[in-house]
Coordinates of C-alpha atoms and ligand atoms in Angstrom, one line a residue:
M1 CA -38.8 -49.1 18.4
V2 CA -35.8 -46.8 19.5
R3 CA -32.6 -48.5 18.4
S4 CA -34.5 -51.7 18.1
D5 CA -32.7 -52.8 15.0
T6 CA -29.4 -52.6 17.0
K7 CA -31.0 -54.6 19.8
R8 CA -32.5 -57.2 17.6
L9 CA -29.1 -57.8 15.9
I10 CA -27.3 -57.8 19.3
R11 CA -29.7 -60.1 20.9
G12 CA -30.7 -62.2 18.1
D13 CA -34.1 -61.2 17.8
H14 CA -34.1 -61.3 13.9
L15 CA -33.3 -65.0 14.0
S16 CA -37.0 -65.7 15.0
G17 CA -36.0 -67.0 18.6
Q18 CA -33.4 -69.5 17.2
I19 CA -30.8 -68.3 19.6
T20 CA -30.9 -67.3 23.3
P21 CA -34.1 -65.3 23.8
E22 CA -33.9 -61.8 25.2
S23 CA -35.7 -62.7 28.5
V24 CA -32.9 -65.2 29.2
V25 CA -30.3 -62.7 28.2
H26 CA -32.0 -60.2 30.5
R27 CA -32.2 -62.6 33.4
R28 CA -28.5 -63.5 32.9
R29 CA -27.7 -59.7 32.8
A30 CA -29.7 -59.3 36.1
I31 CA -27.7 -62.0 37.7
V32 CA -24.4 -60.7 36.4
L33 CA -25.2 -57.2 37.7
A34 CA -26.5 -58.5 41.1
G35 CA -23.1 -60.5 41.4
A36 CA -21.1 -57.3 40.5
A37 CA -23.0 -55.2 42.9
L38 CA -22.5 -57.8 45.7
A39 CA -18.9 -57.8 45.0
T40 CA -18.4 -53.9 44.9
A41 CA -21.0 -52.5 47.3
G42 CA -22.7 -53.1 50.6
P43 CA -26.0 -55.0 50.9
G44 CA -28.0 -51.7 50.9
L45 CA -27.0 -51.1 47.3
V46 CA -28.1 -54.6 46.2
Q47 CA -31.4 -54.3 47.7
A48 CA -32.1 -51.0 46.0
S49 CA -31.7 -52.6 42.6
T50 CA -33.9 -55.6 43.6
P51 CA -37.2 -55.4 41.8
K52 CA -40.1 -55.0 44.2
P53 CA -42.7 -57.9 44.3
A54 CA -46.4 -57.1 43.6
S55 CA -47.0 -57.4 47.3
A56 CA -45.0 -54.2 47.8
Y57 CA -47.8 -52.2 46.0
A58 CA -51.3 -51.1 47.5
P59 CA -54.0 -53.7 46.5
L60 CA -56.7 -52.6 43.8
A61 CA -59.9 -54.5 44.0
A62 CA -61.6 -55.5 40.8
K63 CA -64.1 -57.9 39.4
P64 CA -63.2 -60.2 36.6
S65 CA -64.0 -58.8 33.1
R66 CA -65.8 -60.4 30.2
Y67 CA -63.2 -59.1 27.8
S68 CA -60.4 -61.2 29.4
I69 CA -58.5 -63.7 27.2
L70 CA -58.1 -67.3 28.6
E71 CA -54.3 -67.2 28.7
R72 CA -52.0 -67.4 31.7
P73 CA -50.4 -64.0 32.5
V74 CA -46.7 -63.7 32.6
P75 CA -45.2 -63.6 36.1
F76 CA -45.4 -60.0 37.7
E77 CA -41.6 -59.9 37.9
E78 CA -41.3 -60.1 34.0
A79 CA -44.1 -57.6 33.3
S80 CA -42.4 -55.1 35.7
T81 CA -38.8 -55.5 34.7
Y82 CA -39.1 -55.6 30.9
N83 CA -40.5 -52.3 29.9
N84 CA -40.6 -49.6 27.4
F85 CA -40.8 -46.2 29.2
Y86 CA -38.3 -44.1 27.3
E87 CA -38.6 -41.2 29.6
F88 CA -36.5 -43.4 31.8
G89 CA -34.1 -44.7 29.2
L90 CA -33.8 -46.9 26.2
E91 CA -33.1 -50.2 27.7
K92 CA -35.7 -52.6 28.7
E93 CA -34.4 -52.7 32.2
D94 CA -33.9 -49.0 32.8
P95 CA -37.6 -48.2 33.7
A96 CA -37.6 -50.8 36.5
E97 CA -34.2 -49.5 37.7
R98 CA -34.8 -45.8 37.4
A99 CA -38.5 -45.0 37.7
P100 CA -39.1 -46.3 41.4
G101 CA -38.0 -43.5 43.7
R102 CA -37.9 -41.0 40.9
L103 CA -41.4 -40.8 39.5
K104 CA -43.6 -39.0 42.0
T105 CA -47.1 -40.4 41.6
A106 CA -48.9 -38.6 44.4
P107 CA -50.3 -36.1 44.2
W108 CA -51.3 -36.5 40.7
K109 CA -53.8 -34.6 38.6
V110 CA -55.3 -35.4 35.3
T111 CA -56.6 -32.3 33.3
V112 CA -59.6 -33.3 31.0
E113 CA -60.1 -30.3 28.6
G114 CA -60.8 -29.3 25.0
L115 CA -64.2 -29.9 23.2
V116 CA -66.2 -31.1 26.2
A117 CA -69.3 -29.5 28.1
R118 CA -67.8 -30.3 31.5
P119 CA -63.9 -29.8 31.3
R120 CA -62.2 -30.4 34.8
E121 CA -59.3 -31.5 36.7
F122 CA -59.4 -34.8 38.3
D123 CA -57.4 -36.0 41.4
I124 CA -56.0 -39.4 40.7
D125 CA -57.9 -40.6 43.9
E126 CA -61.1 -39.2 42.6
L127 CA -60.5 -40.8 39.1
R128 CA -59.9 -44.2 40.7
K129 CA -63.3 -44.1 42.3
L130 CA -65.2 -42.9 39.1
A131 CA -66.4 -46.4 37.9
P132 CA -65.9 -50.1 39.2
M133 CA -62.7 -51.5 38.6
E134 CA -62.3 -54.7 36.3
E135 CA -59.5 -57.1 36.0
R136 CA -58.8 -57.7 32.4
I137 CA -56.4 -60.2 31.1
T138 CA -55.1 -59.0 27.6
R139 CA -52.1 -59.4 25.5
L140 CA -49.8 -56.4 25.0
R141 CA -48.4 -56.7 21.6
C142 CA -45.3 -54.5 21.1
V143 CA -44.5 -53.2 17.6
E144 CA -41.0 -54.5 18.2
G145 CA -42.2 -58.1 17.8
W146 CA -42.9 -59.6 21.3
S147 CA -45.9 -60.0 23.4
M148 CA -46.8 -60.4 26.9
V149 CA -50.1 -61.4 28.6
I150 CA -50.9 -59.3 31.6
P151 CA -53.9 -58.9 34.0
W152 CA -54.6 -55.1 34.0
V153 CA -56.9 -53.3 36.5
G154 CA -59.1 -50.4 35.5
Y155 CA -62.3 -49.4 33.9
S156 CA -63.5 -48.6 30.3
L157 CA -62.1 -45.0 29.2
S158 CA -65.8 -44.5 28.0
E159 CA -66.8 -44.2 31.6
L160 CA -64.8 -41.1 31.9
I161 CA -65.8 -39.8 28.6
K162 CA -69.5 -39.8 29.3
R163 CA -68.9 -37.9 32.4
V164 CA -67.1 -34.8 30.8
Q165 CA -69.8 -34.7 27.9
P166 CA -68.0 -34.4 24.6
L167 CA -69.2 -31.9 22.2
G168 CA -70.3 -33.1 18.6
S169 CA -67.2 -31.4 17.2
A170 CA -64.8 -33.6 19.2
K171 CA -63.4 -36.3 16.7
F172 CA -60.1 -37.3 18.5
I173 CA -58.8 -37.5 21.9
E174 CA -55.2 -36.6 22.7
F175 CA -53.4 -38.1 25.6
T176 CA -50.3 -36.2 27.0
T177 CA -48.0 -37.8 29.6
L178 CA -45.7 -36.3 32.3
A179 CA -42.5 -34.8 31.0
D180 CA -40.5 -33.6 33.9
P181 CA -36.7 -33.7 33.4
K182 CA -36.1 -33.5 37.1
Q183 CA -37.9 -37.0 37.4
M184 CA -37.3 -38.5 34.0
P185 CA -33.6 -38.7 32.8
G186 CA -34.6 -40.2 29.5
L187 CA -35.9 -36.7 28.4
S188 CA -32.5 -35.7 27.7
Y189 CA -32.6 -38.1 24.7
R190 CA -33.5 -35.5 22.2
A191 CA -34.2 -37.6 19.1
L192 CA -37.7 -38.3 20.4
R193 CA -40.3 -35.6 20.3
W194 CA -41.3 -35.2 23.8
P195 CA -43.6 -35.1 25.5
Y196 CA -44.9 -38.6 25.1
R197 CA -48.3 -38.0 23.3
E198 CA -50.9 -40.5 21.7
G199 CA -54.2 -40.3 20.3
L200 CA -57.4 -42.1 19.5
R201 CA -60.3 -41.6 17.3
M202 CA -63.5 -40.9 19.2
D203 CA -65.1 -44.2 18.5
E204 CA -61.9 -46.1 19.4
A205 CA -61.6 -44.3 22.7
Q206 CA -65.2 -44.9 23.5
H207 CA -65.0 -48.7 22.6
P208 CA -65.3 -50.8 25.8
L209 CA -62.1 -52.4 25.3
S210 CA -60.1 -49.2 25.7
L211 CA -59.1 -49.5 29.3
L212 CA -58.2 -46.7 31.6
T213 CA -55.6 -48.5 33.7
F214 CA -54.7 -48.0 37.3
G215 CA -53.3 -51.2 38.1
M216 CA -52.1 -54.8 37.2
Y217 CA -51.9 -58.1 39.1
G218 CA -54.5 -56.8 41.6
V219 CA -52.2 -53.9 42.8
I220 CA -51.6 -50.3 41.7
L221 CA -49.3 -49.9 38.7
P222 CA -45.6 -50.0 39.5
E223 CA -43.9 -46.7 38.2
Q224 CA -42.3 -48.4 35.5
N225 CA -45.6 -49.6 34.0
G226 CA -47.0 -46.2 33.8
A227 CA -48.3 -45.4 37.5
P228 CA -50.6 -43.8 38.3
L229 CA -52.5 -43.9 35.2
R230 CA -52.0 -45.2 31.7
L231 CA -54.0 -46.6 28.9
M232 CA -54.3 -50.1 27.5
V233 CA -55.8 -50.6 24.0
P234 CA -55.5 -54.2 23.4
W235 CA -56.1 -54.3 19.6
K236 CA -53.4 -51.7 18.9
Y237 CA -49.6 -52.0 19.4
G238 CA -48.4 -51.3 22.9
F239 CA -47.1 -47.8 22.0
K240 CA -50.7 -46.4 21.7
S241 CA -51.0 -47.3 25.5
S242 CA -49.5 -44.0 26.9
K243 CA -48.1 -44.2 30.5
S244 CA -48.3 -41.7 33.4
I245 CA -51.1 -39.5 31.6
V246 CA -51.5 -36.0 32.8
K247 CA -53.8 -34.5 30.2
I248 CA -56.8 -35.8 28.2
R249 CA -57.8 -33.3 25.4
F250 CA -60.8 -33.7 23.1
V251 CA -60.0 -32.3 19.7
E252 CA -61.4 -31.8 16.1
S253 CA -58.6 -33.3 14.0
Q254 CA -56.1 -36.0 14.2
P255 CA -53.5 -35.1 16.8
S256 CA -49.7 -35.6 16.3
T257 CA -48.2 -38.1 18.5
L258 CA -44.6 -38.7 19.5
W259 CA -44.2 -41.4 17.0
T260 CA -45.8 -39.8 14.2
L261 CA -43.6 -36.7 14.9
T262 CA -40.6 -38.8 15.4
A263 CA -40.7 -41.4 12.7
P264 CA -43.9 -41.0 10.5
K265 CA -43.0 -43.6 7.9
E266 CA -42.6 -46.3 10.8
Y267 CA -45.4 -45.6 13.1
G268 CA -48.9 -44.8 12.0
F269 CA -51.6 -43.2 13.9
Y270 CA -53.9 -46.1 13.8
A271 CA -51.3 -48.8 14.8
N272 CA -53.8 -51.6 14.7
V273 CA -52.1 -55.0 15.2
N274 CA -51.9 -56.5 11.7
P275 CA -49.8 -59.5 10.7
D276 CA -50.1 -58.4 7.0
V277 CA -48.7 -54.9 7.3
A278 CA -44.9 -55.1 7.9
H279 CA -42.9 -52.5 9.8
P280 CA -40.7 -51.0 7.1
R281 CA -37.7 -52.8 8.8
W282 CA -39.2 -56.1 10.1
S283 CA -42.3 -58.4 9.6
Q284 CA -45.1 -58.2 11.9
A285 CA -46.4 -61.8 11.0
T286 CA -45.2 -63.5 14.2
E287 CA -44.3 -62.5 17.7
R288 CA -42.1 -63.7 20.5
V289 CA -44.0 -64.6 23.7
L290 CA -42.3 -63.3 26.7
G291 CA -42.6 -64.8 30.1
T292 CA -42.2 -68.5 29.5
D293 CA -39.4 -70.3 31.1
A294 CA -38.7 -72.4 28.0
L295 CA -35.1 -72.0 27.0
F296 CA -36.4 -71.2 23.4
A297 CA -39.3 -68.7 23.8
P298 CA -41.9 -69.9 21.3
R299 CA -43.2 -67.6 18.7
R300 CA -46.8 -67.3 17.8
K301 CA -48.6 -66.1 14.7
T302 CA -49.7 -62.5 15.3
E303 CA -53.5 -62.1 15.0
L304 CA -55.3 -59.3 13.2
F305 CA -56.3 -56.7 15.8
N306 CA -54.4 -58.8 18.4
G307 CA -57.4 -61.3 18.3
Y308 CA -60.2 -58.9 18.7
T309 CA -61.4 -58.8 15.1
D310 CA -65.2 -59.5 15.9
L311 CA -65.3 -56.7 18.5
V312 CA -63.3 -53.9 16.6
A313 CA -63.1 -54.6 12.8
S314 CA -66.3 -52.7 12.1
M315 CA -64.7 -49.5 13.2
Y316 CA -62.4 -49.8 10.2
A317 CA -65.0 -50.8 7.5
G318 CA -64.1 -49.4 4.2
M319 CA -60.6 -48.2 5.4
D320 CA -57.6 -49.6 3.6
L321 CA -55.5 -51.0 6.7
K322 CA -52.3 -50.8 4.6
T323 CA -52.7 -47.1 4.0
F324 CA -54.0 -46.4 7.5
Y325 CA -51.4 -48.4 9.4
Ligands
MTE401 N1 -45.9 -44.3 27.5 C1 -44.8 -43.5 27.7 N2 -45.1 -42.2 28.4 N3 -43.6 -43.5 27.4 C2 -43.2 -44.6 26.6 O1 -42.0 -44.8 26.3 N4 -43.8 -46.8 25.6 C3 -45.0 -47.5 24.9 C4 -46.1 -47.6 25.8 N5 -46.4 -46.3 26.5 C5 -44.1 -45.6 26.3 C6 -45.5 -45.4 26.8 C7 -44.5 -48.7 24.4 S1 -43.6 -48.7 23.1 C8 -45.0 -50.0 24.9 S2 -44.7 -51.3 24.2 C9 -45.7 -50.0 26.2 O2 -45.9 -48.6 26.8 C10 -45.0 -50.7 27.2 O3 -45.6 -51.1 28.3 P1 -45.2 -52.0 29.5 O4 -43.8 -51.6 29.7 O5 -46.0 -51.8 30.7 O6 -45.2 -53.4 28.9

């Protein structure tokens, strides 16, 4: 998304994985950085930049979900060090390096407001207990052309929606995420229209696949993955899955989002994964699968709705998916 063309050229993404895959470059860079740190600093500093393992986070019990795909998740280390969280910088390794220790996730409140009969503010601990947690293995397909399989932990967003009783006039939901310059150095990047905001149509939000996500790999979310609360909408490009949500607002008309405000021709509101609708600057027909140890990361064919056609296509019956991309 941001500067992705530059990155694609630098890192050879545009060559369909024919040269060194980005994850390998990334690991090499990490090794070089660790070496440089060792040479110039004491052990304390090196330790600070070492990514935390899953065991460093509080466990989050969950039962297996019927919506999981039968694919092997990428290692936790990959999912927690290769991130898009522009509030912490534009590079993939920035969130893991900058969010831990900066992003304060407790106390955390989430305001639910707008066109609902029972608006209220939830404490994150209260939200965690609202419904039984499920572990859902789904593929995050990023609009940049890569994907990662991740075991998320959460419950259907519909569980929260039904408790606040939306009014008949509520047609969309807007999700606003934290924008605190004291915690988030990336907010100084003014080309993006902060705060990070996203939206879903009411039926999309109520679809059982839309996951209110509190954890991954059996533990609470690492800061860089959107702690303490994010969305995971698996049939849409990853940018719809807002991280570190602070406000959920029920509204009558389609909300503006960071991406529709920043680059309206490039990122549509619907953002359904669709191999037949190219991004204006690159094809979406295939994707690079991250997290494999193969030197040449394989590419797979992108599936319509990220593979969930049978479950979600009916919501878009009669809509031209090229117009509503
Ligand atoms: N949420 C916020 N608040 N800020 C962001 O920059 N990036 C989005 C999405 N949610 C983003 C965000 C994009 S572009 C993607 S692909 C996913 O988060 C990445 O999630 P991950 O880092 O956990 O894989």
